[in-house]
């Protein structure tokens, strides 16, 4: 089946620094990718929709300048958390629609800002 | 707007017993319904989906789900639970016109030996 690879799986950074998370579709092309954030013991909240070759679409309440999304190719989307603060600590997950109707998810990235 | 409700935060079941994880949904058009499972610190794994056809859908690891249009439900079931089934389960819905998935709040399944 389709595979989405997300990297890194875990990152610890200092407050004020930026962190980049990569999401790759390994055996299919993804013109669209979705970025989710998951707080402990809570559901996935959609942050933004990444579109290859155009600007990302952000959900209400998500700061686009804080969470920079780039979808430079049909197999790669990146999320950069800029000037990270402890409240940005969370589990971030990307997904891409497959050939069928289901979505395929990356392994997730646990971000801890200290 | 699309929405999904998972009324139970946690379901406890003994190994070997049948399990049910509940899900109800609301969409404006025809629903695409999904169940995903999440293990600690991992992404989501696809279990099964309903698009059209038979109301009873069979998926991975012996799970199945029944689509009930009149009750707008899509409960996840398994005839005999395993300890290894313990995980977080998410129901999700997508309207036919959109790619975006809307997730329920998740149900933690705990299967005891």
PDB file of C-alpha atoms in Angstrom:
ATOM      1  CA  UNK A   1       0.000   0.000   0.000  1.00  0.00           C
ATOM      2  CA  UNK A   2       0.898   3.656  -0.196  1.00  0.00           C
ATOM      3  CA  UNK A   3       3.510   4.880   2.248  1.00  0.00           C
ATOM      4  CA  UNK A   4       3.942   8.294   3.763  1.00  0.00           C
ATOM      5  CA  UNK A   5       7.221   8.896   5.538  1.00  0.00           C
ATOM      6  CA  UNK A   6       7.533  11.614   8.148  1.00  0.00           C
ATOM      7  CA  UNK A   7      10.814  12.804   9.625  1.00  0.00           C
ATOM      8  CA  UNK A   8      11.979  13.311  12.307  1.00  0.00           C
ATOM      9  CA  UNK A   9       9.954  11.093  14.597  1.00  0.00           C
ATOM     10  CA  UNK A  10      11.087  12.995  17.655  1.00  0.00           C
ATOM     11  CA  UNK A  11      12.728  16.371  18.139  1.00  0.00           C
ATOM     12  CA  UNK A  12      13.651  18.487  21.133  1.00  0.00           C
ATOM     13  CA  UNK A  13      14.477  22.125  20.516  1.00  0.00           C
ATOM     14  CA  UNK A  14      15.162  25.239  22.512  1.00  0.00           C
ATOM     15  CA  UNK A  15      12.570  27.942  22.823  1.00  0.00           C
ATOM     16  CA  UNK A  16      12.956  30.524  20.052  1.00  0.00           C
ATOM     17  CA  UNK A  17      14.434  28.185  17.473  1.00  0.00           C
ATOM     18  CA  UNK A  18      12.724  26.789  14.388  1.00  0.00           C
ATOM     19  CA  UNK A  19      12.035  23.178  13.562  1.00  0.00           C
ATOM     20  CA  UNK A  20      11.317  21.659  10.166  1.00  0.00           C
ATOM     21  CA  UNK A  21       9.256  18.501   9.755  1.00  0.00           C
ATOM     22  CA  UNK A  22       9.251  16.635   6.441  1.00  0.00           C
ATOM     23  CA  UNK A  23       6.510  14.521   4.964  1.00  0.00           C
ATOM     24  CA  UNK A  24       7.197  12.420   1.878  1.00  0.00           C
ATOM     25  CA  UNK A  25       4.954  10.237  -0.222  1.00  0.00           C
ATOM     26  CA  UNK A  26       7.222   7.332  -1.124  1.00  0.00           C
ATOM     27  CA  UNK A  27       5.426   5.492  -3.898  1.00  0.00           C
ATOM     28  CA  UNK A  28       2.830   7.900  -5.138  1.00  0.00           C
ATOM     29  CA  UNK A  29       2.433  11.556  -5.990  1.00  0.00           C
ATOM     30  CA  UNK A  30       0.566  13.768  -3.585  1.00  0.00           C
ATOM     31  CA  UNK A  31      -0.664  17.106  -4.873  1.00  0.00           C
ATOM     32  CA  UNK A  32      -2.298  17.633  -1.510  1.00  0.00           C
ATOM     33  CA  UNK A  33      -1.092  16.884   1.980  1.00  0.00           C
ATOM     34  CA  UNK A  34      -2.720  17.567   5.313  1.00  0.00           C
ATOM     35  CA  UNK A  35      -1.014  18.607   8.523  1.00  0.00           C
ATOM     36  CA  UNK A  36      -2.580  17.733  11.852  1.00  0.00           C
ATOM     37  CA  UNK A  37      -1.744  18.474  15.434  1.00  0.00           C
ATOM     38  CA  UNK A  38      -2.646  16.161  18.249  1.00  0.00           C
ATOM     39  CA  UNK A  39      -2.626  17.121  21.911  1.00  0.00           C
ATOM     40  CA  UNK A  40      -2.288  14.410  24.547  1.00  0.00           C
ATOM     41  CA  UNK A  41      -5.376  12.254  24.778  1.00  0.00           C
ATOM     42  CA  UNK A  42      -7.152  14.348  22.179  1.00  0.00           C
ATOM     43  CA  UNK A  43      -8.182  13.986  18.585  1.00  0.00           C
ATOM     44  CA  UNK A  44      -6.366  15.193  15.497  1.00  0.00           C
ATOM     45  CA  UNK A  45      -6.957  18.808  14.658  1.00  0.00           C
ATOM     46  CA  UNK A  46      -6.392  19.815  11.056  1.00  0.00           C
ATOM     47  CA  UNK A  47      -3.968  22.715  10.881  1.00  0.00           C
ATOM     48  CA  UNK A  48      -3.574  23.256   7.168  1.00  0.00           C
ATOM     49  CA  UNK A  49      -3.844  21.788   3.718  1.00  0.00           C
ATOM     50  CA  UNK A  50      -0.672  21.860   1.689  1.00  0.00           C
ATOM     51  CA  UNK A  51      -1.007  22.177  -2.085  1.00  0.00           C
ATOM     52  CA  UNK A  52       1.821  21.471  -4.498  1.00  0.00           C
ATOM     53  CA  UNK A  53       2.838  24.618  -6.319  1.00  0.00           C
ATOM     54  CA  UNK A  54       0.529  26.967  -4.465  1.00  0.00           C
ATOM     55  CA  UNK A  55      -0.047  28.453  -1.044  1.00  0.00           C
ATOM     56  CA  UNK A  56      -1.255  26.327   1.796  1.00  0.00           C
ATOM     57  CA  UNK A  57      -4.753  26.716   3.163  1.00  0.00           C
ATOM     58  CA  UNK A  58      -4.822  27.237   6.909  1.00  0.00           C
ATOM     59  CA  UNK A  59      -7.639  26.368   9.268  1.00  0.00           C
ATOM     60  CA  UNK A  60      -9.186  29.071  11.374  1.00  0.00           C
ATOM     61  CA  UNK A  61      -7.033  30.010  14.327  1.00  0.00           C
ATOM     62  CA  UNK A  62      -3.787  28.601  12.926  1.00  0.00           C
ATOM     63  CA  UNK A  63      -1.057  31.209  12.540  1.00  0.00           C
ATOM     64  CA  UNK A  64       0.358  30.934   9.038  1.00  0.00           C
ATOM     65  CA  UNK A  65       3.473  32.889   9.969  1.00  0.00           C
ATOM     66  CA  UNK A  66       4.145  30.533  12.841  1.00  0.00           C
ATOM     67  CA  UNK A  67       3.542  27.295  10.969  1.00  0.00           C
ATOM     68  CA  UNK A  68       5.139  27.663   7.569  1.00  0.00           C
ATOM     69  CA  UNK A  69       4.147  25.079   5.017  1.00  0.00           C
ATOM     70  CA  UNK A  70       5.939  24.403   1.769  1.00  0.00           C
ATOM     71  CA  UNK A  71       4.898  21.854  -0.839  1.00  0.00           C
ATOM     72  CA  UNK A  72       7.665  22.185  -3.375  1.00  0.00           C
ATOM     73  CA  UNK A  73       7.236  18.882  -5.174  1.00  0.00           C
ATOM     74  CA  UNK A  74       4.660  16.151  -5.707  1.00  0.00           C
ATOM     75  CA  UNK A  75       6.309  13.985  -3.072  1.00  0.00           C
ATOM     76  CA  UNK A  76       7.407  16.408  -0.351  1.00  0.00           C
ATOM     77  CA  UNK A  77       5.660  18.772   2.005  1.00  0.00           C
ATOM     78  CA  UNK A  78       7.341  20.485   4.944  1.00  0.00           C
ATOM     79  CA  UNK A  79       6.036  22.122   8.086  1.00  0.00           C
ATOM     80  CA  UNK A  80       8.315  24.589   9.849  1.00  0.00           C
ATOM     81  CA  UNK A  81       7.452  25.664  13.356  1.00  0.00           C
ATOM     82  CA  UNK A  82       9.068  29.062  13.653  1.00  0.00           C
ATOM     83  CA  UNK A  83      10.242  30.626  16.892  1.00  0.00           C
ATOM     84  CA  UNK A  84       8.973  27.643  18.798  1.00  0.00           C
ATOM     85  CA  UNK A  85       7.665  27.990  22.331  1.00  0.00           C
ATOM     86  CA  UNK A  86       6.789  25.357  24.919  1.00  0.00           C
ATOM     87  CA  UNK A  87       3.096  25.635  24.038  1.00  0.00           C
ATOM     88  CA  UNK A  88       3.963  24.418  20.536  1.00  0.00           C
ATOM     89  CA  UNK A  89       5.027  21.086  22.017  1.00  0.00           C
ATOM     90  CA  UNK A  90       2.747  18.516  20.491  1.00  0.00           C
ATOM     91  CA  UNK A  91       2.462  15.550  18.165  1.00  0.00           C
ATOM     92  CA  UNK A  92       2.331  16.590  14.512  1.00  0.00           C
ATOM     93  CA  UNK A  93       1.077  14.212  11.828  1.00  0.00           C
ATOM     94  CA  UNK A  94       0.902  14.558   8.065  1.00  0.00           C
ATOM     95  CA  UNK A  95      -1.305  12.651   5.687  1.00  0.00           C
ATOM     96  CA  UNK A  96      -1.884  12.359   1.978  1.00  0.00           C
ATOM     97  CA  UNK A  97      -4.891  11.099   0.042  1.00  0.00           C
ATOM     98  CA  UNK A  98      -4.142   7.820  -1.716  1.00  0.00           C
ATOM     99  CA  UNK A  99      -5.367   6.511  -5.053  1.00  0.00           C
ATOM    100  CA  UNK A 100      -8.475   5.230  -3.366  1.00  0.00           C
ATOM    101  CA  UNK A 101     -10.552   7.149  -0.867  1.00  0.00           C
ATOM    102  CA  UNK A 102      -8.564   6.605   2.299  1.00  0.00           C
ATOM    103  CA  UNK A 103      -5.760   8.805   3.562  1.00  0.00           C
ATOM    104  CA  UNK A 104      -2.306   7.576   4.466  1.00  0.00           C
ATOM    105  CA  UNK A 105      -0.543   8.951   7.477  1.00  0.00           C
ATOM    106  CA  UNK A 106       3.033   9.595   8.407  1.00  0.00           C
ATOM    107  CA  UNK A 107       4.462   8.168  11.591  1.00  0.00           C
ATOM    108  CA  UNK A 108       4.120  11.474  13.394  1.00  0.00           C
ATOM    109  CA  UNK A 109       6.637  13.854  14.975  1.00  0.00           C
ATOM    110  CA  UNK A 110       6.807  14.427  18.705  1.00  0.00           C
ATOM    111  CA  UNK A 111       7.995  18.009  19.191  1.00  0.00           C
ATOM    112  CA  UNK A 112       9.203  19.105  22.607  1.00  0.00           C
ATOM    113  CA  UNK A 113      10.205  22.722  23.086  1.00  0.00           C
ATOM    114  CA  UNK A 114      12.292  23.388  26.192  1.00  0.00           C
TER     115      UNK A 114
ATOM    116  CA  UNK B   1     -20.598  20.791   8.275  1.00  0.00           C
ATOM    117  CA  UNK B   2     -19.227  17.330   8.823  1.00  0.00           C
ATOM    118  CA  UNK B   3     -18.894  15.958  12.318  1.00  0.00           C
ATOM    119  CA  UNK B   4     -18.144  12.700  14.062  1.00  0.00           C
ATOM    120  CA  UNK B   5     -19.012  11.656  17.583  1.00  0.00           C
ATOM    121  CA  UNK B   6     -17.364   8.892  19.558  1.00  0.00           C
ATOM    122  CA  UNK B   7     -19.341   8.850  22.791  1.00  0.00           C
ATOM    123  CA  UNK B   8     -16.979   6.634  24.771  1.00  0.00           C
ATOM    124  CA  UNK B   9     -13.579   7.842  25.921  1.00  0.00           C
ATOM    125  CA  UNK B  10     -12.589   4.317  26.841  1.00  0.00           C
ATOM    126  CA  UNK B  11     -13.882   0.809  26.270  1.00  0.00           C
ATOM    127  CA  UNK B  12     -12.749  -2.061  28.458  1.00  0.00           C
ATOM    128  CA  UNK B  13     -13.160  -5.659  27.361  1.00  0.00           C
ATOM    129  CA  UNK B  14     -11.709  -8.989  28.365  1.00  0.00           C
ATOM    130  CA  UNK B  15      -9.610 -10.920  25.897  1.00  0.00           C
ATOM    131  CA  UNK B  16     -11.726 -13.293  23.843  1.00  0.00           C
ATOM    132  CA  UNK B  17     -14.902 -11.272  24.277  1.00  0.00           C
ATOM    133  CA  UNK B  18     -16.541  -9.311  21.464  1.00  0.00           C
ATOM    134  CA  UNK B  19     -15.870  -5.597  21.311  1.00  0.00           C
ATOM    135  CA  UNK B  20     -17.767  -2.616  19.942  1.00  0.00           C
ATOM    136  CA  UNK B  21     -16.479   0.927  19.560  1.00  0.00           C
ATOM    137  CA  UNK B  22     -19.232   3.388  18.740  1.00  0.00           C
ATOM    138  CA  UNK B  23     -19.294   6.144  16.150  1.00  0.00           C
ATOM    139  CA  UNK B  24     -22.017   8.402  14.803  1.00  0.00           C
ATOM    140  CA  UNK B  25     -21.623  10.946  12.068  1.00  0.00           C
ATOM    141  CA  UNK B  26     -23.210  13.928  10.370  1.00  0.00           C
ATOM    142  CA  UNK B  27     -22.603  14.984   6.771  1.00  0.00           C
ATOM    143  CA  UNK B  28     -24.588  16.893   4.205  1.00  0.00           C
ATOM    144  CA  UNK B  29     -24.033  14.440   1.362  1.00  0.00           C
ATOM    145  CA  UNK B  30     -23.159  10.771   1.116  1.00  0.00           C
ATOM    146  CA  UNK B  31     -20.566   9.840   3.698  1.00  0.00           C
ATOM    147  CA  UNK B  32     -17.231   8.224   3.274  1.00  0.00           C
ATOM    148  CA  UNK B  33     -16.530   6.616   6.648  1.00  0.00           C
ATOM    149  CA  UNK B  34     -13.250   5.349   8.035  1.00  0.00           C
ATOM    150  CA  UNK B  35     -11.741   3.718  11.081  1.00  0.00           C
ATOM    151  CA  UNK B  36      -8.110   4.248  12.003  1.00  0.00           C
ATOM    152  CA  UNK B  37      -6.031   2.855  14.872  1.00  0.00           C
ATOM    153  CA  UNK B  38      -3.179   4.638  16.614  1.00  0.00           C
ATOM    154  CA  UNK B  39      -0.506   3.052  18.769  1.00  0.00           C
ATOM    155  CA  UNK B  40       1.520   5.217  21.199  1.00  0.00           C
ATOM    156  CA  UNK B  41       3.684   7.823  19.489  1.00  0.00           C
ATOM    157  CA  UNK B  42       2.760   6.533  16.047  1.00  0.00           C
ATOM    158  CA  UNK B  43       0.751   7.782  13.118  1.00  0.00           C
ATOM    159  CA  UNK B  44      -2.633   6.408  12.209  1.00  0.00           C
ATOM    160  CA  UNK B  45      -3.114   3.064  10.533  1.00  0.00           C
ATOM    161  CA  UNK B  46      -6.060   2.493   8.248  1.00  0.00           C
ATOM    162  CA  UNK B  47      -8.434  -0.272   9.372  1.00  0.00           C
ATOM    163  CA  UNK B  48     -11.433  -0.115   7.082  1.00  0.00           C
ATOM    164  CA  UNK B  49     -13.758   2.128   5.136  1.00  0.00           C
ATOM    165  CA  UNK B  50     -17.313   2.382   3.894  1.00  0.00           C
ATOM    166  CA  UNK B  51     -17.941   4.093   0.600  1.00  0.00           C
ATOM    167  CA  UNK B  52     -20.893   2.271  -0.885  1.00  0.00           C
ATOM    168  CA  UNK B  53     -22.253  -1.243  -1.159  1.00  0.00           C
ATOM    169  CA  UNK B  54     -22.670  -3.735   1.649  1.00  0.00           C
ATOM    170  CA  UNK B  55     -23.385  -2.171   4.997  1.00  0.00           C
ATOM    171  CA  UNK B  56     -21.055  -4.607   6.746  1.00  0.00           C
ATOM    172  CA  UNK B  57     -17.453  -3.801   5.948  1.00  0.00           C
ATOM    173  CA  UNK B  58     -14.563  -6.078   6.814  1.00  0.00           C
ATOM    174  CA  UNK B  59     -11.114  -4.689   7.429  1.00  0.00           C
ATOM    175  CA  UNK B  60      -7.685  -5.410   8.829  1.00  0.00           C
ATOM    176  CA  UNK B  61      -6.880  -7.555  11.888  1.00  0.00           C
ATOM    177  CA  UNK B  62     -10.350  -9.110  12.013  1.00  0.00           C
ATOM    178  CA  UNK B  63     -12.193  -5.830  12.531  1.00  0.00           C
ATOM    179  CA  UNK B  64     -15.466  -5.019  10.858  1.00  0.00           C
ATOM    180  CA  UNK B  65     -17.903  -2.126  10.934  1.00  0.00           C
ATOM    181  CA  UNK B  66     -21.569  -1.763  10.151  1.00  0.00           C
ATOM    182  CA  UNK B  67     -22.911   1.249   8.314  1.00  0.00           C
ATOM    183  CA  UNK B  68     -26.396   2.185   9.482  1.00  0.00           C
ATOM    184  CA  UNK B  69     -27.815   5.057   7.487  1.00  0.00           C
ATOM    185  CA  UNK B  70     -30.991   5.487   9.516  1.00  0.00           C
ATOM    186  CA  UNK B  71     -29.015   5.769  12.749  1.00  0.00           C
ATOM    187  CA  UNK B  72     -26.091   7.582  11.091  1.00  0.00           C
ATOM    188  CA  UNK B  73     -23.758   5.171  12.812  1.00  0.00           C
ATOM    189  CA  UNK B  74     -20.629   3.269  11.862  1.00  0.00           C
ATOM    190  CA  UNK B  75     -19.696   1.141  14.878  1.00  0.00           C
ATOM    191  CA  UNK B  76     -16.454  -0.815  14.876  1.00  0.00           C
ATOM    192  CA  UNK B  77     -16.660  -4.440  15.959  1.00  0.00           C
ATOM    193  CA  UNK B  78     -14.557  -7.522  16.472  1.00  0.00           C
ATOM    194  CA  UNK B  79     -15.900 -10.937  17.489  1.00  0.00           C
ATOM    195  CA  UNK B  80     -12.985 -11.831  19.770  1.00  0.00           C
ATOM    196  CA  UNK B  81     -10.681  -9.179  21.241  1.00  0.00           C
ATOM    197  CA  UNK B  82      -6.933  -9.591  21.650  1.00  0.00           C
ATOM    198  CA  UNK B  83      -4.710  -7.846  24.176  1.00  0.00           C
ATOM    199  CA  UNK B  84      -2.745  -6.489  21.208  1.00  0.00           C
ATOM    200  CA  UNK B  85      -5.888  -4.661  20.039  1.00  0.00           C
ATOM    201  CA  UNK B  86      -5.408  -2.222  22.911  1.00  0.00           C
ATOM    202  CA  UNK B  87      -4.900   1.154  21.239  1.00  0.00           C
ATOM    203  CA  UNK B  88      -6.616   4.421  20.379  1.00  0.00           C
ATOM    204  CA  UNK B  89      -9.299   4.175  17.717  1.00  0.00           C
ATOM    205  CA  UNK B  90     -10.523   7.034  15.580  1.00  0.00           C
ATOM    206  CA  UNK B  91     -13.622   7.228  13.454  1.00  0.00           C
ATOM    207  CA  UNK B  92     -13.495   9.709  10.576  1.00  0.00           C
ATOM    208  CA  UNK B  93     -15.843  10.992   7.918  1.00  0.00           C
ATOM    209  CA  UNK B  94     -15.353  12.672   4.608  1.00  0.00           C
ATOM    210  CA  UNK B  95     -18.039  14.292   2.526  1.00  0.00           C
ATOM    211  CA  UNK B  96     -18.033  13.080  -1.084  1.00  0.00           C
ATOM    212  CA  UNK B  97     -17.050  16.492  -2.386  1.00  0.00           C
ATOM    213  CA  UNK B  98     -14.077  17.058  -0.135  1.00  0.00           C
ATOM    214  CA  UNK B  99     -10.742  15.435   0.638  1.00  0.00           C
ATOM    215  CA  UNK B 100     -10.580  16.658   4.213  1.00  0.00           C
ATOM    216  CA  UNK B 101     -11.161  14.089   6.931  1.00  0.00           C
ATOM    217  CA  UNK B 102     -12.951  15.033  10.132  1.00  0.00           C
ATOM    218  CA  UNK B 103     -12.047  12.873  13.101  1.00  0.00           C
ATOM    219  CA  UNK B 104     -13.895  11.896  16.208  1.00  0.00           C
ATOM    220  CA  UNK B 105     -12.312  12.426  19.605  1.00  0.00           C
ATOM    221  CA  UNK B 106     -11.014   8.880  19.736  1.00  0.00           C
ATOM    222  CA  UNK B 107     -11.826   5.905  21.931  1.00  0.00           C
ATOM    223  CA  UNK B 108      -9.192   4.121  23.925  1.00  0.00           C
ATOM    224  CA  UNK B 109      -9.674   0.369  23.819  1.00  0.00           C
ATOM    225  CA  UNK B 110      -8.217  -1.604  26.675  1.00  0.00           C
ATOM    226  CA  UNK B 111      -8.266  -5.369  26.372  1.00  0.00           C
ATOM    227  CA  UNK B 112      -7.374  -7.182  29.554  1.00  0.00           C
ATOM    228  CA  UNK B 113      -5.842 -10.676  29.631  1.00  0.00           C
TER     229      UNK B 113
END
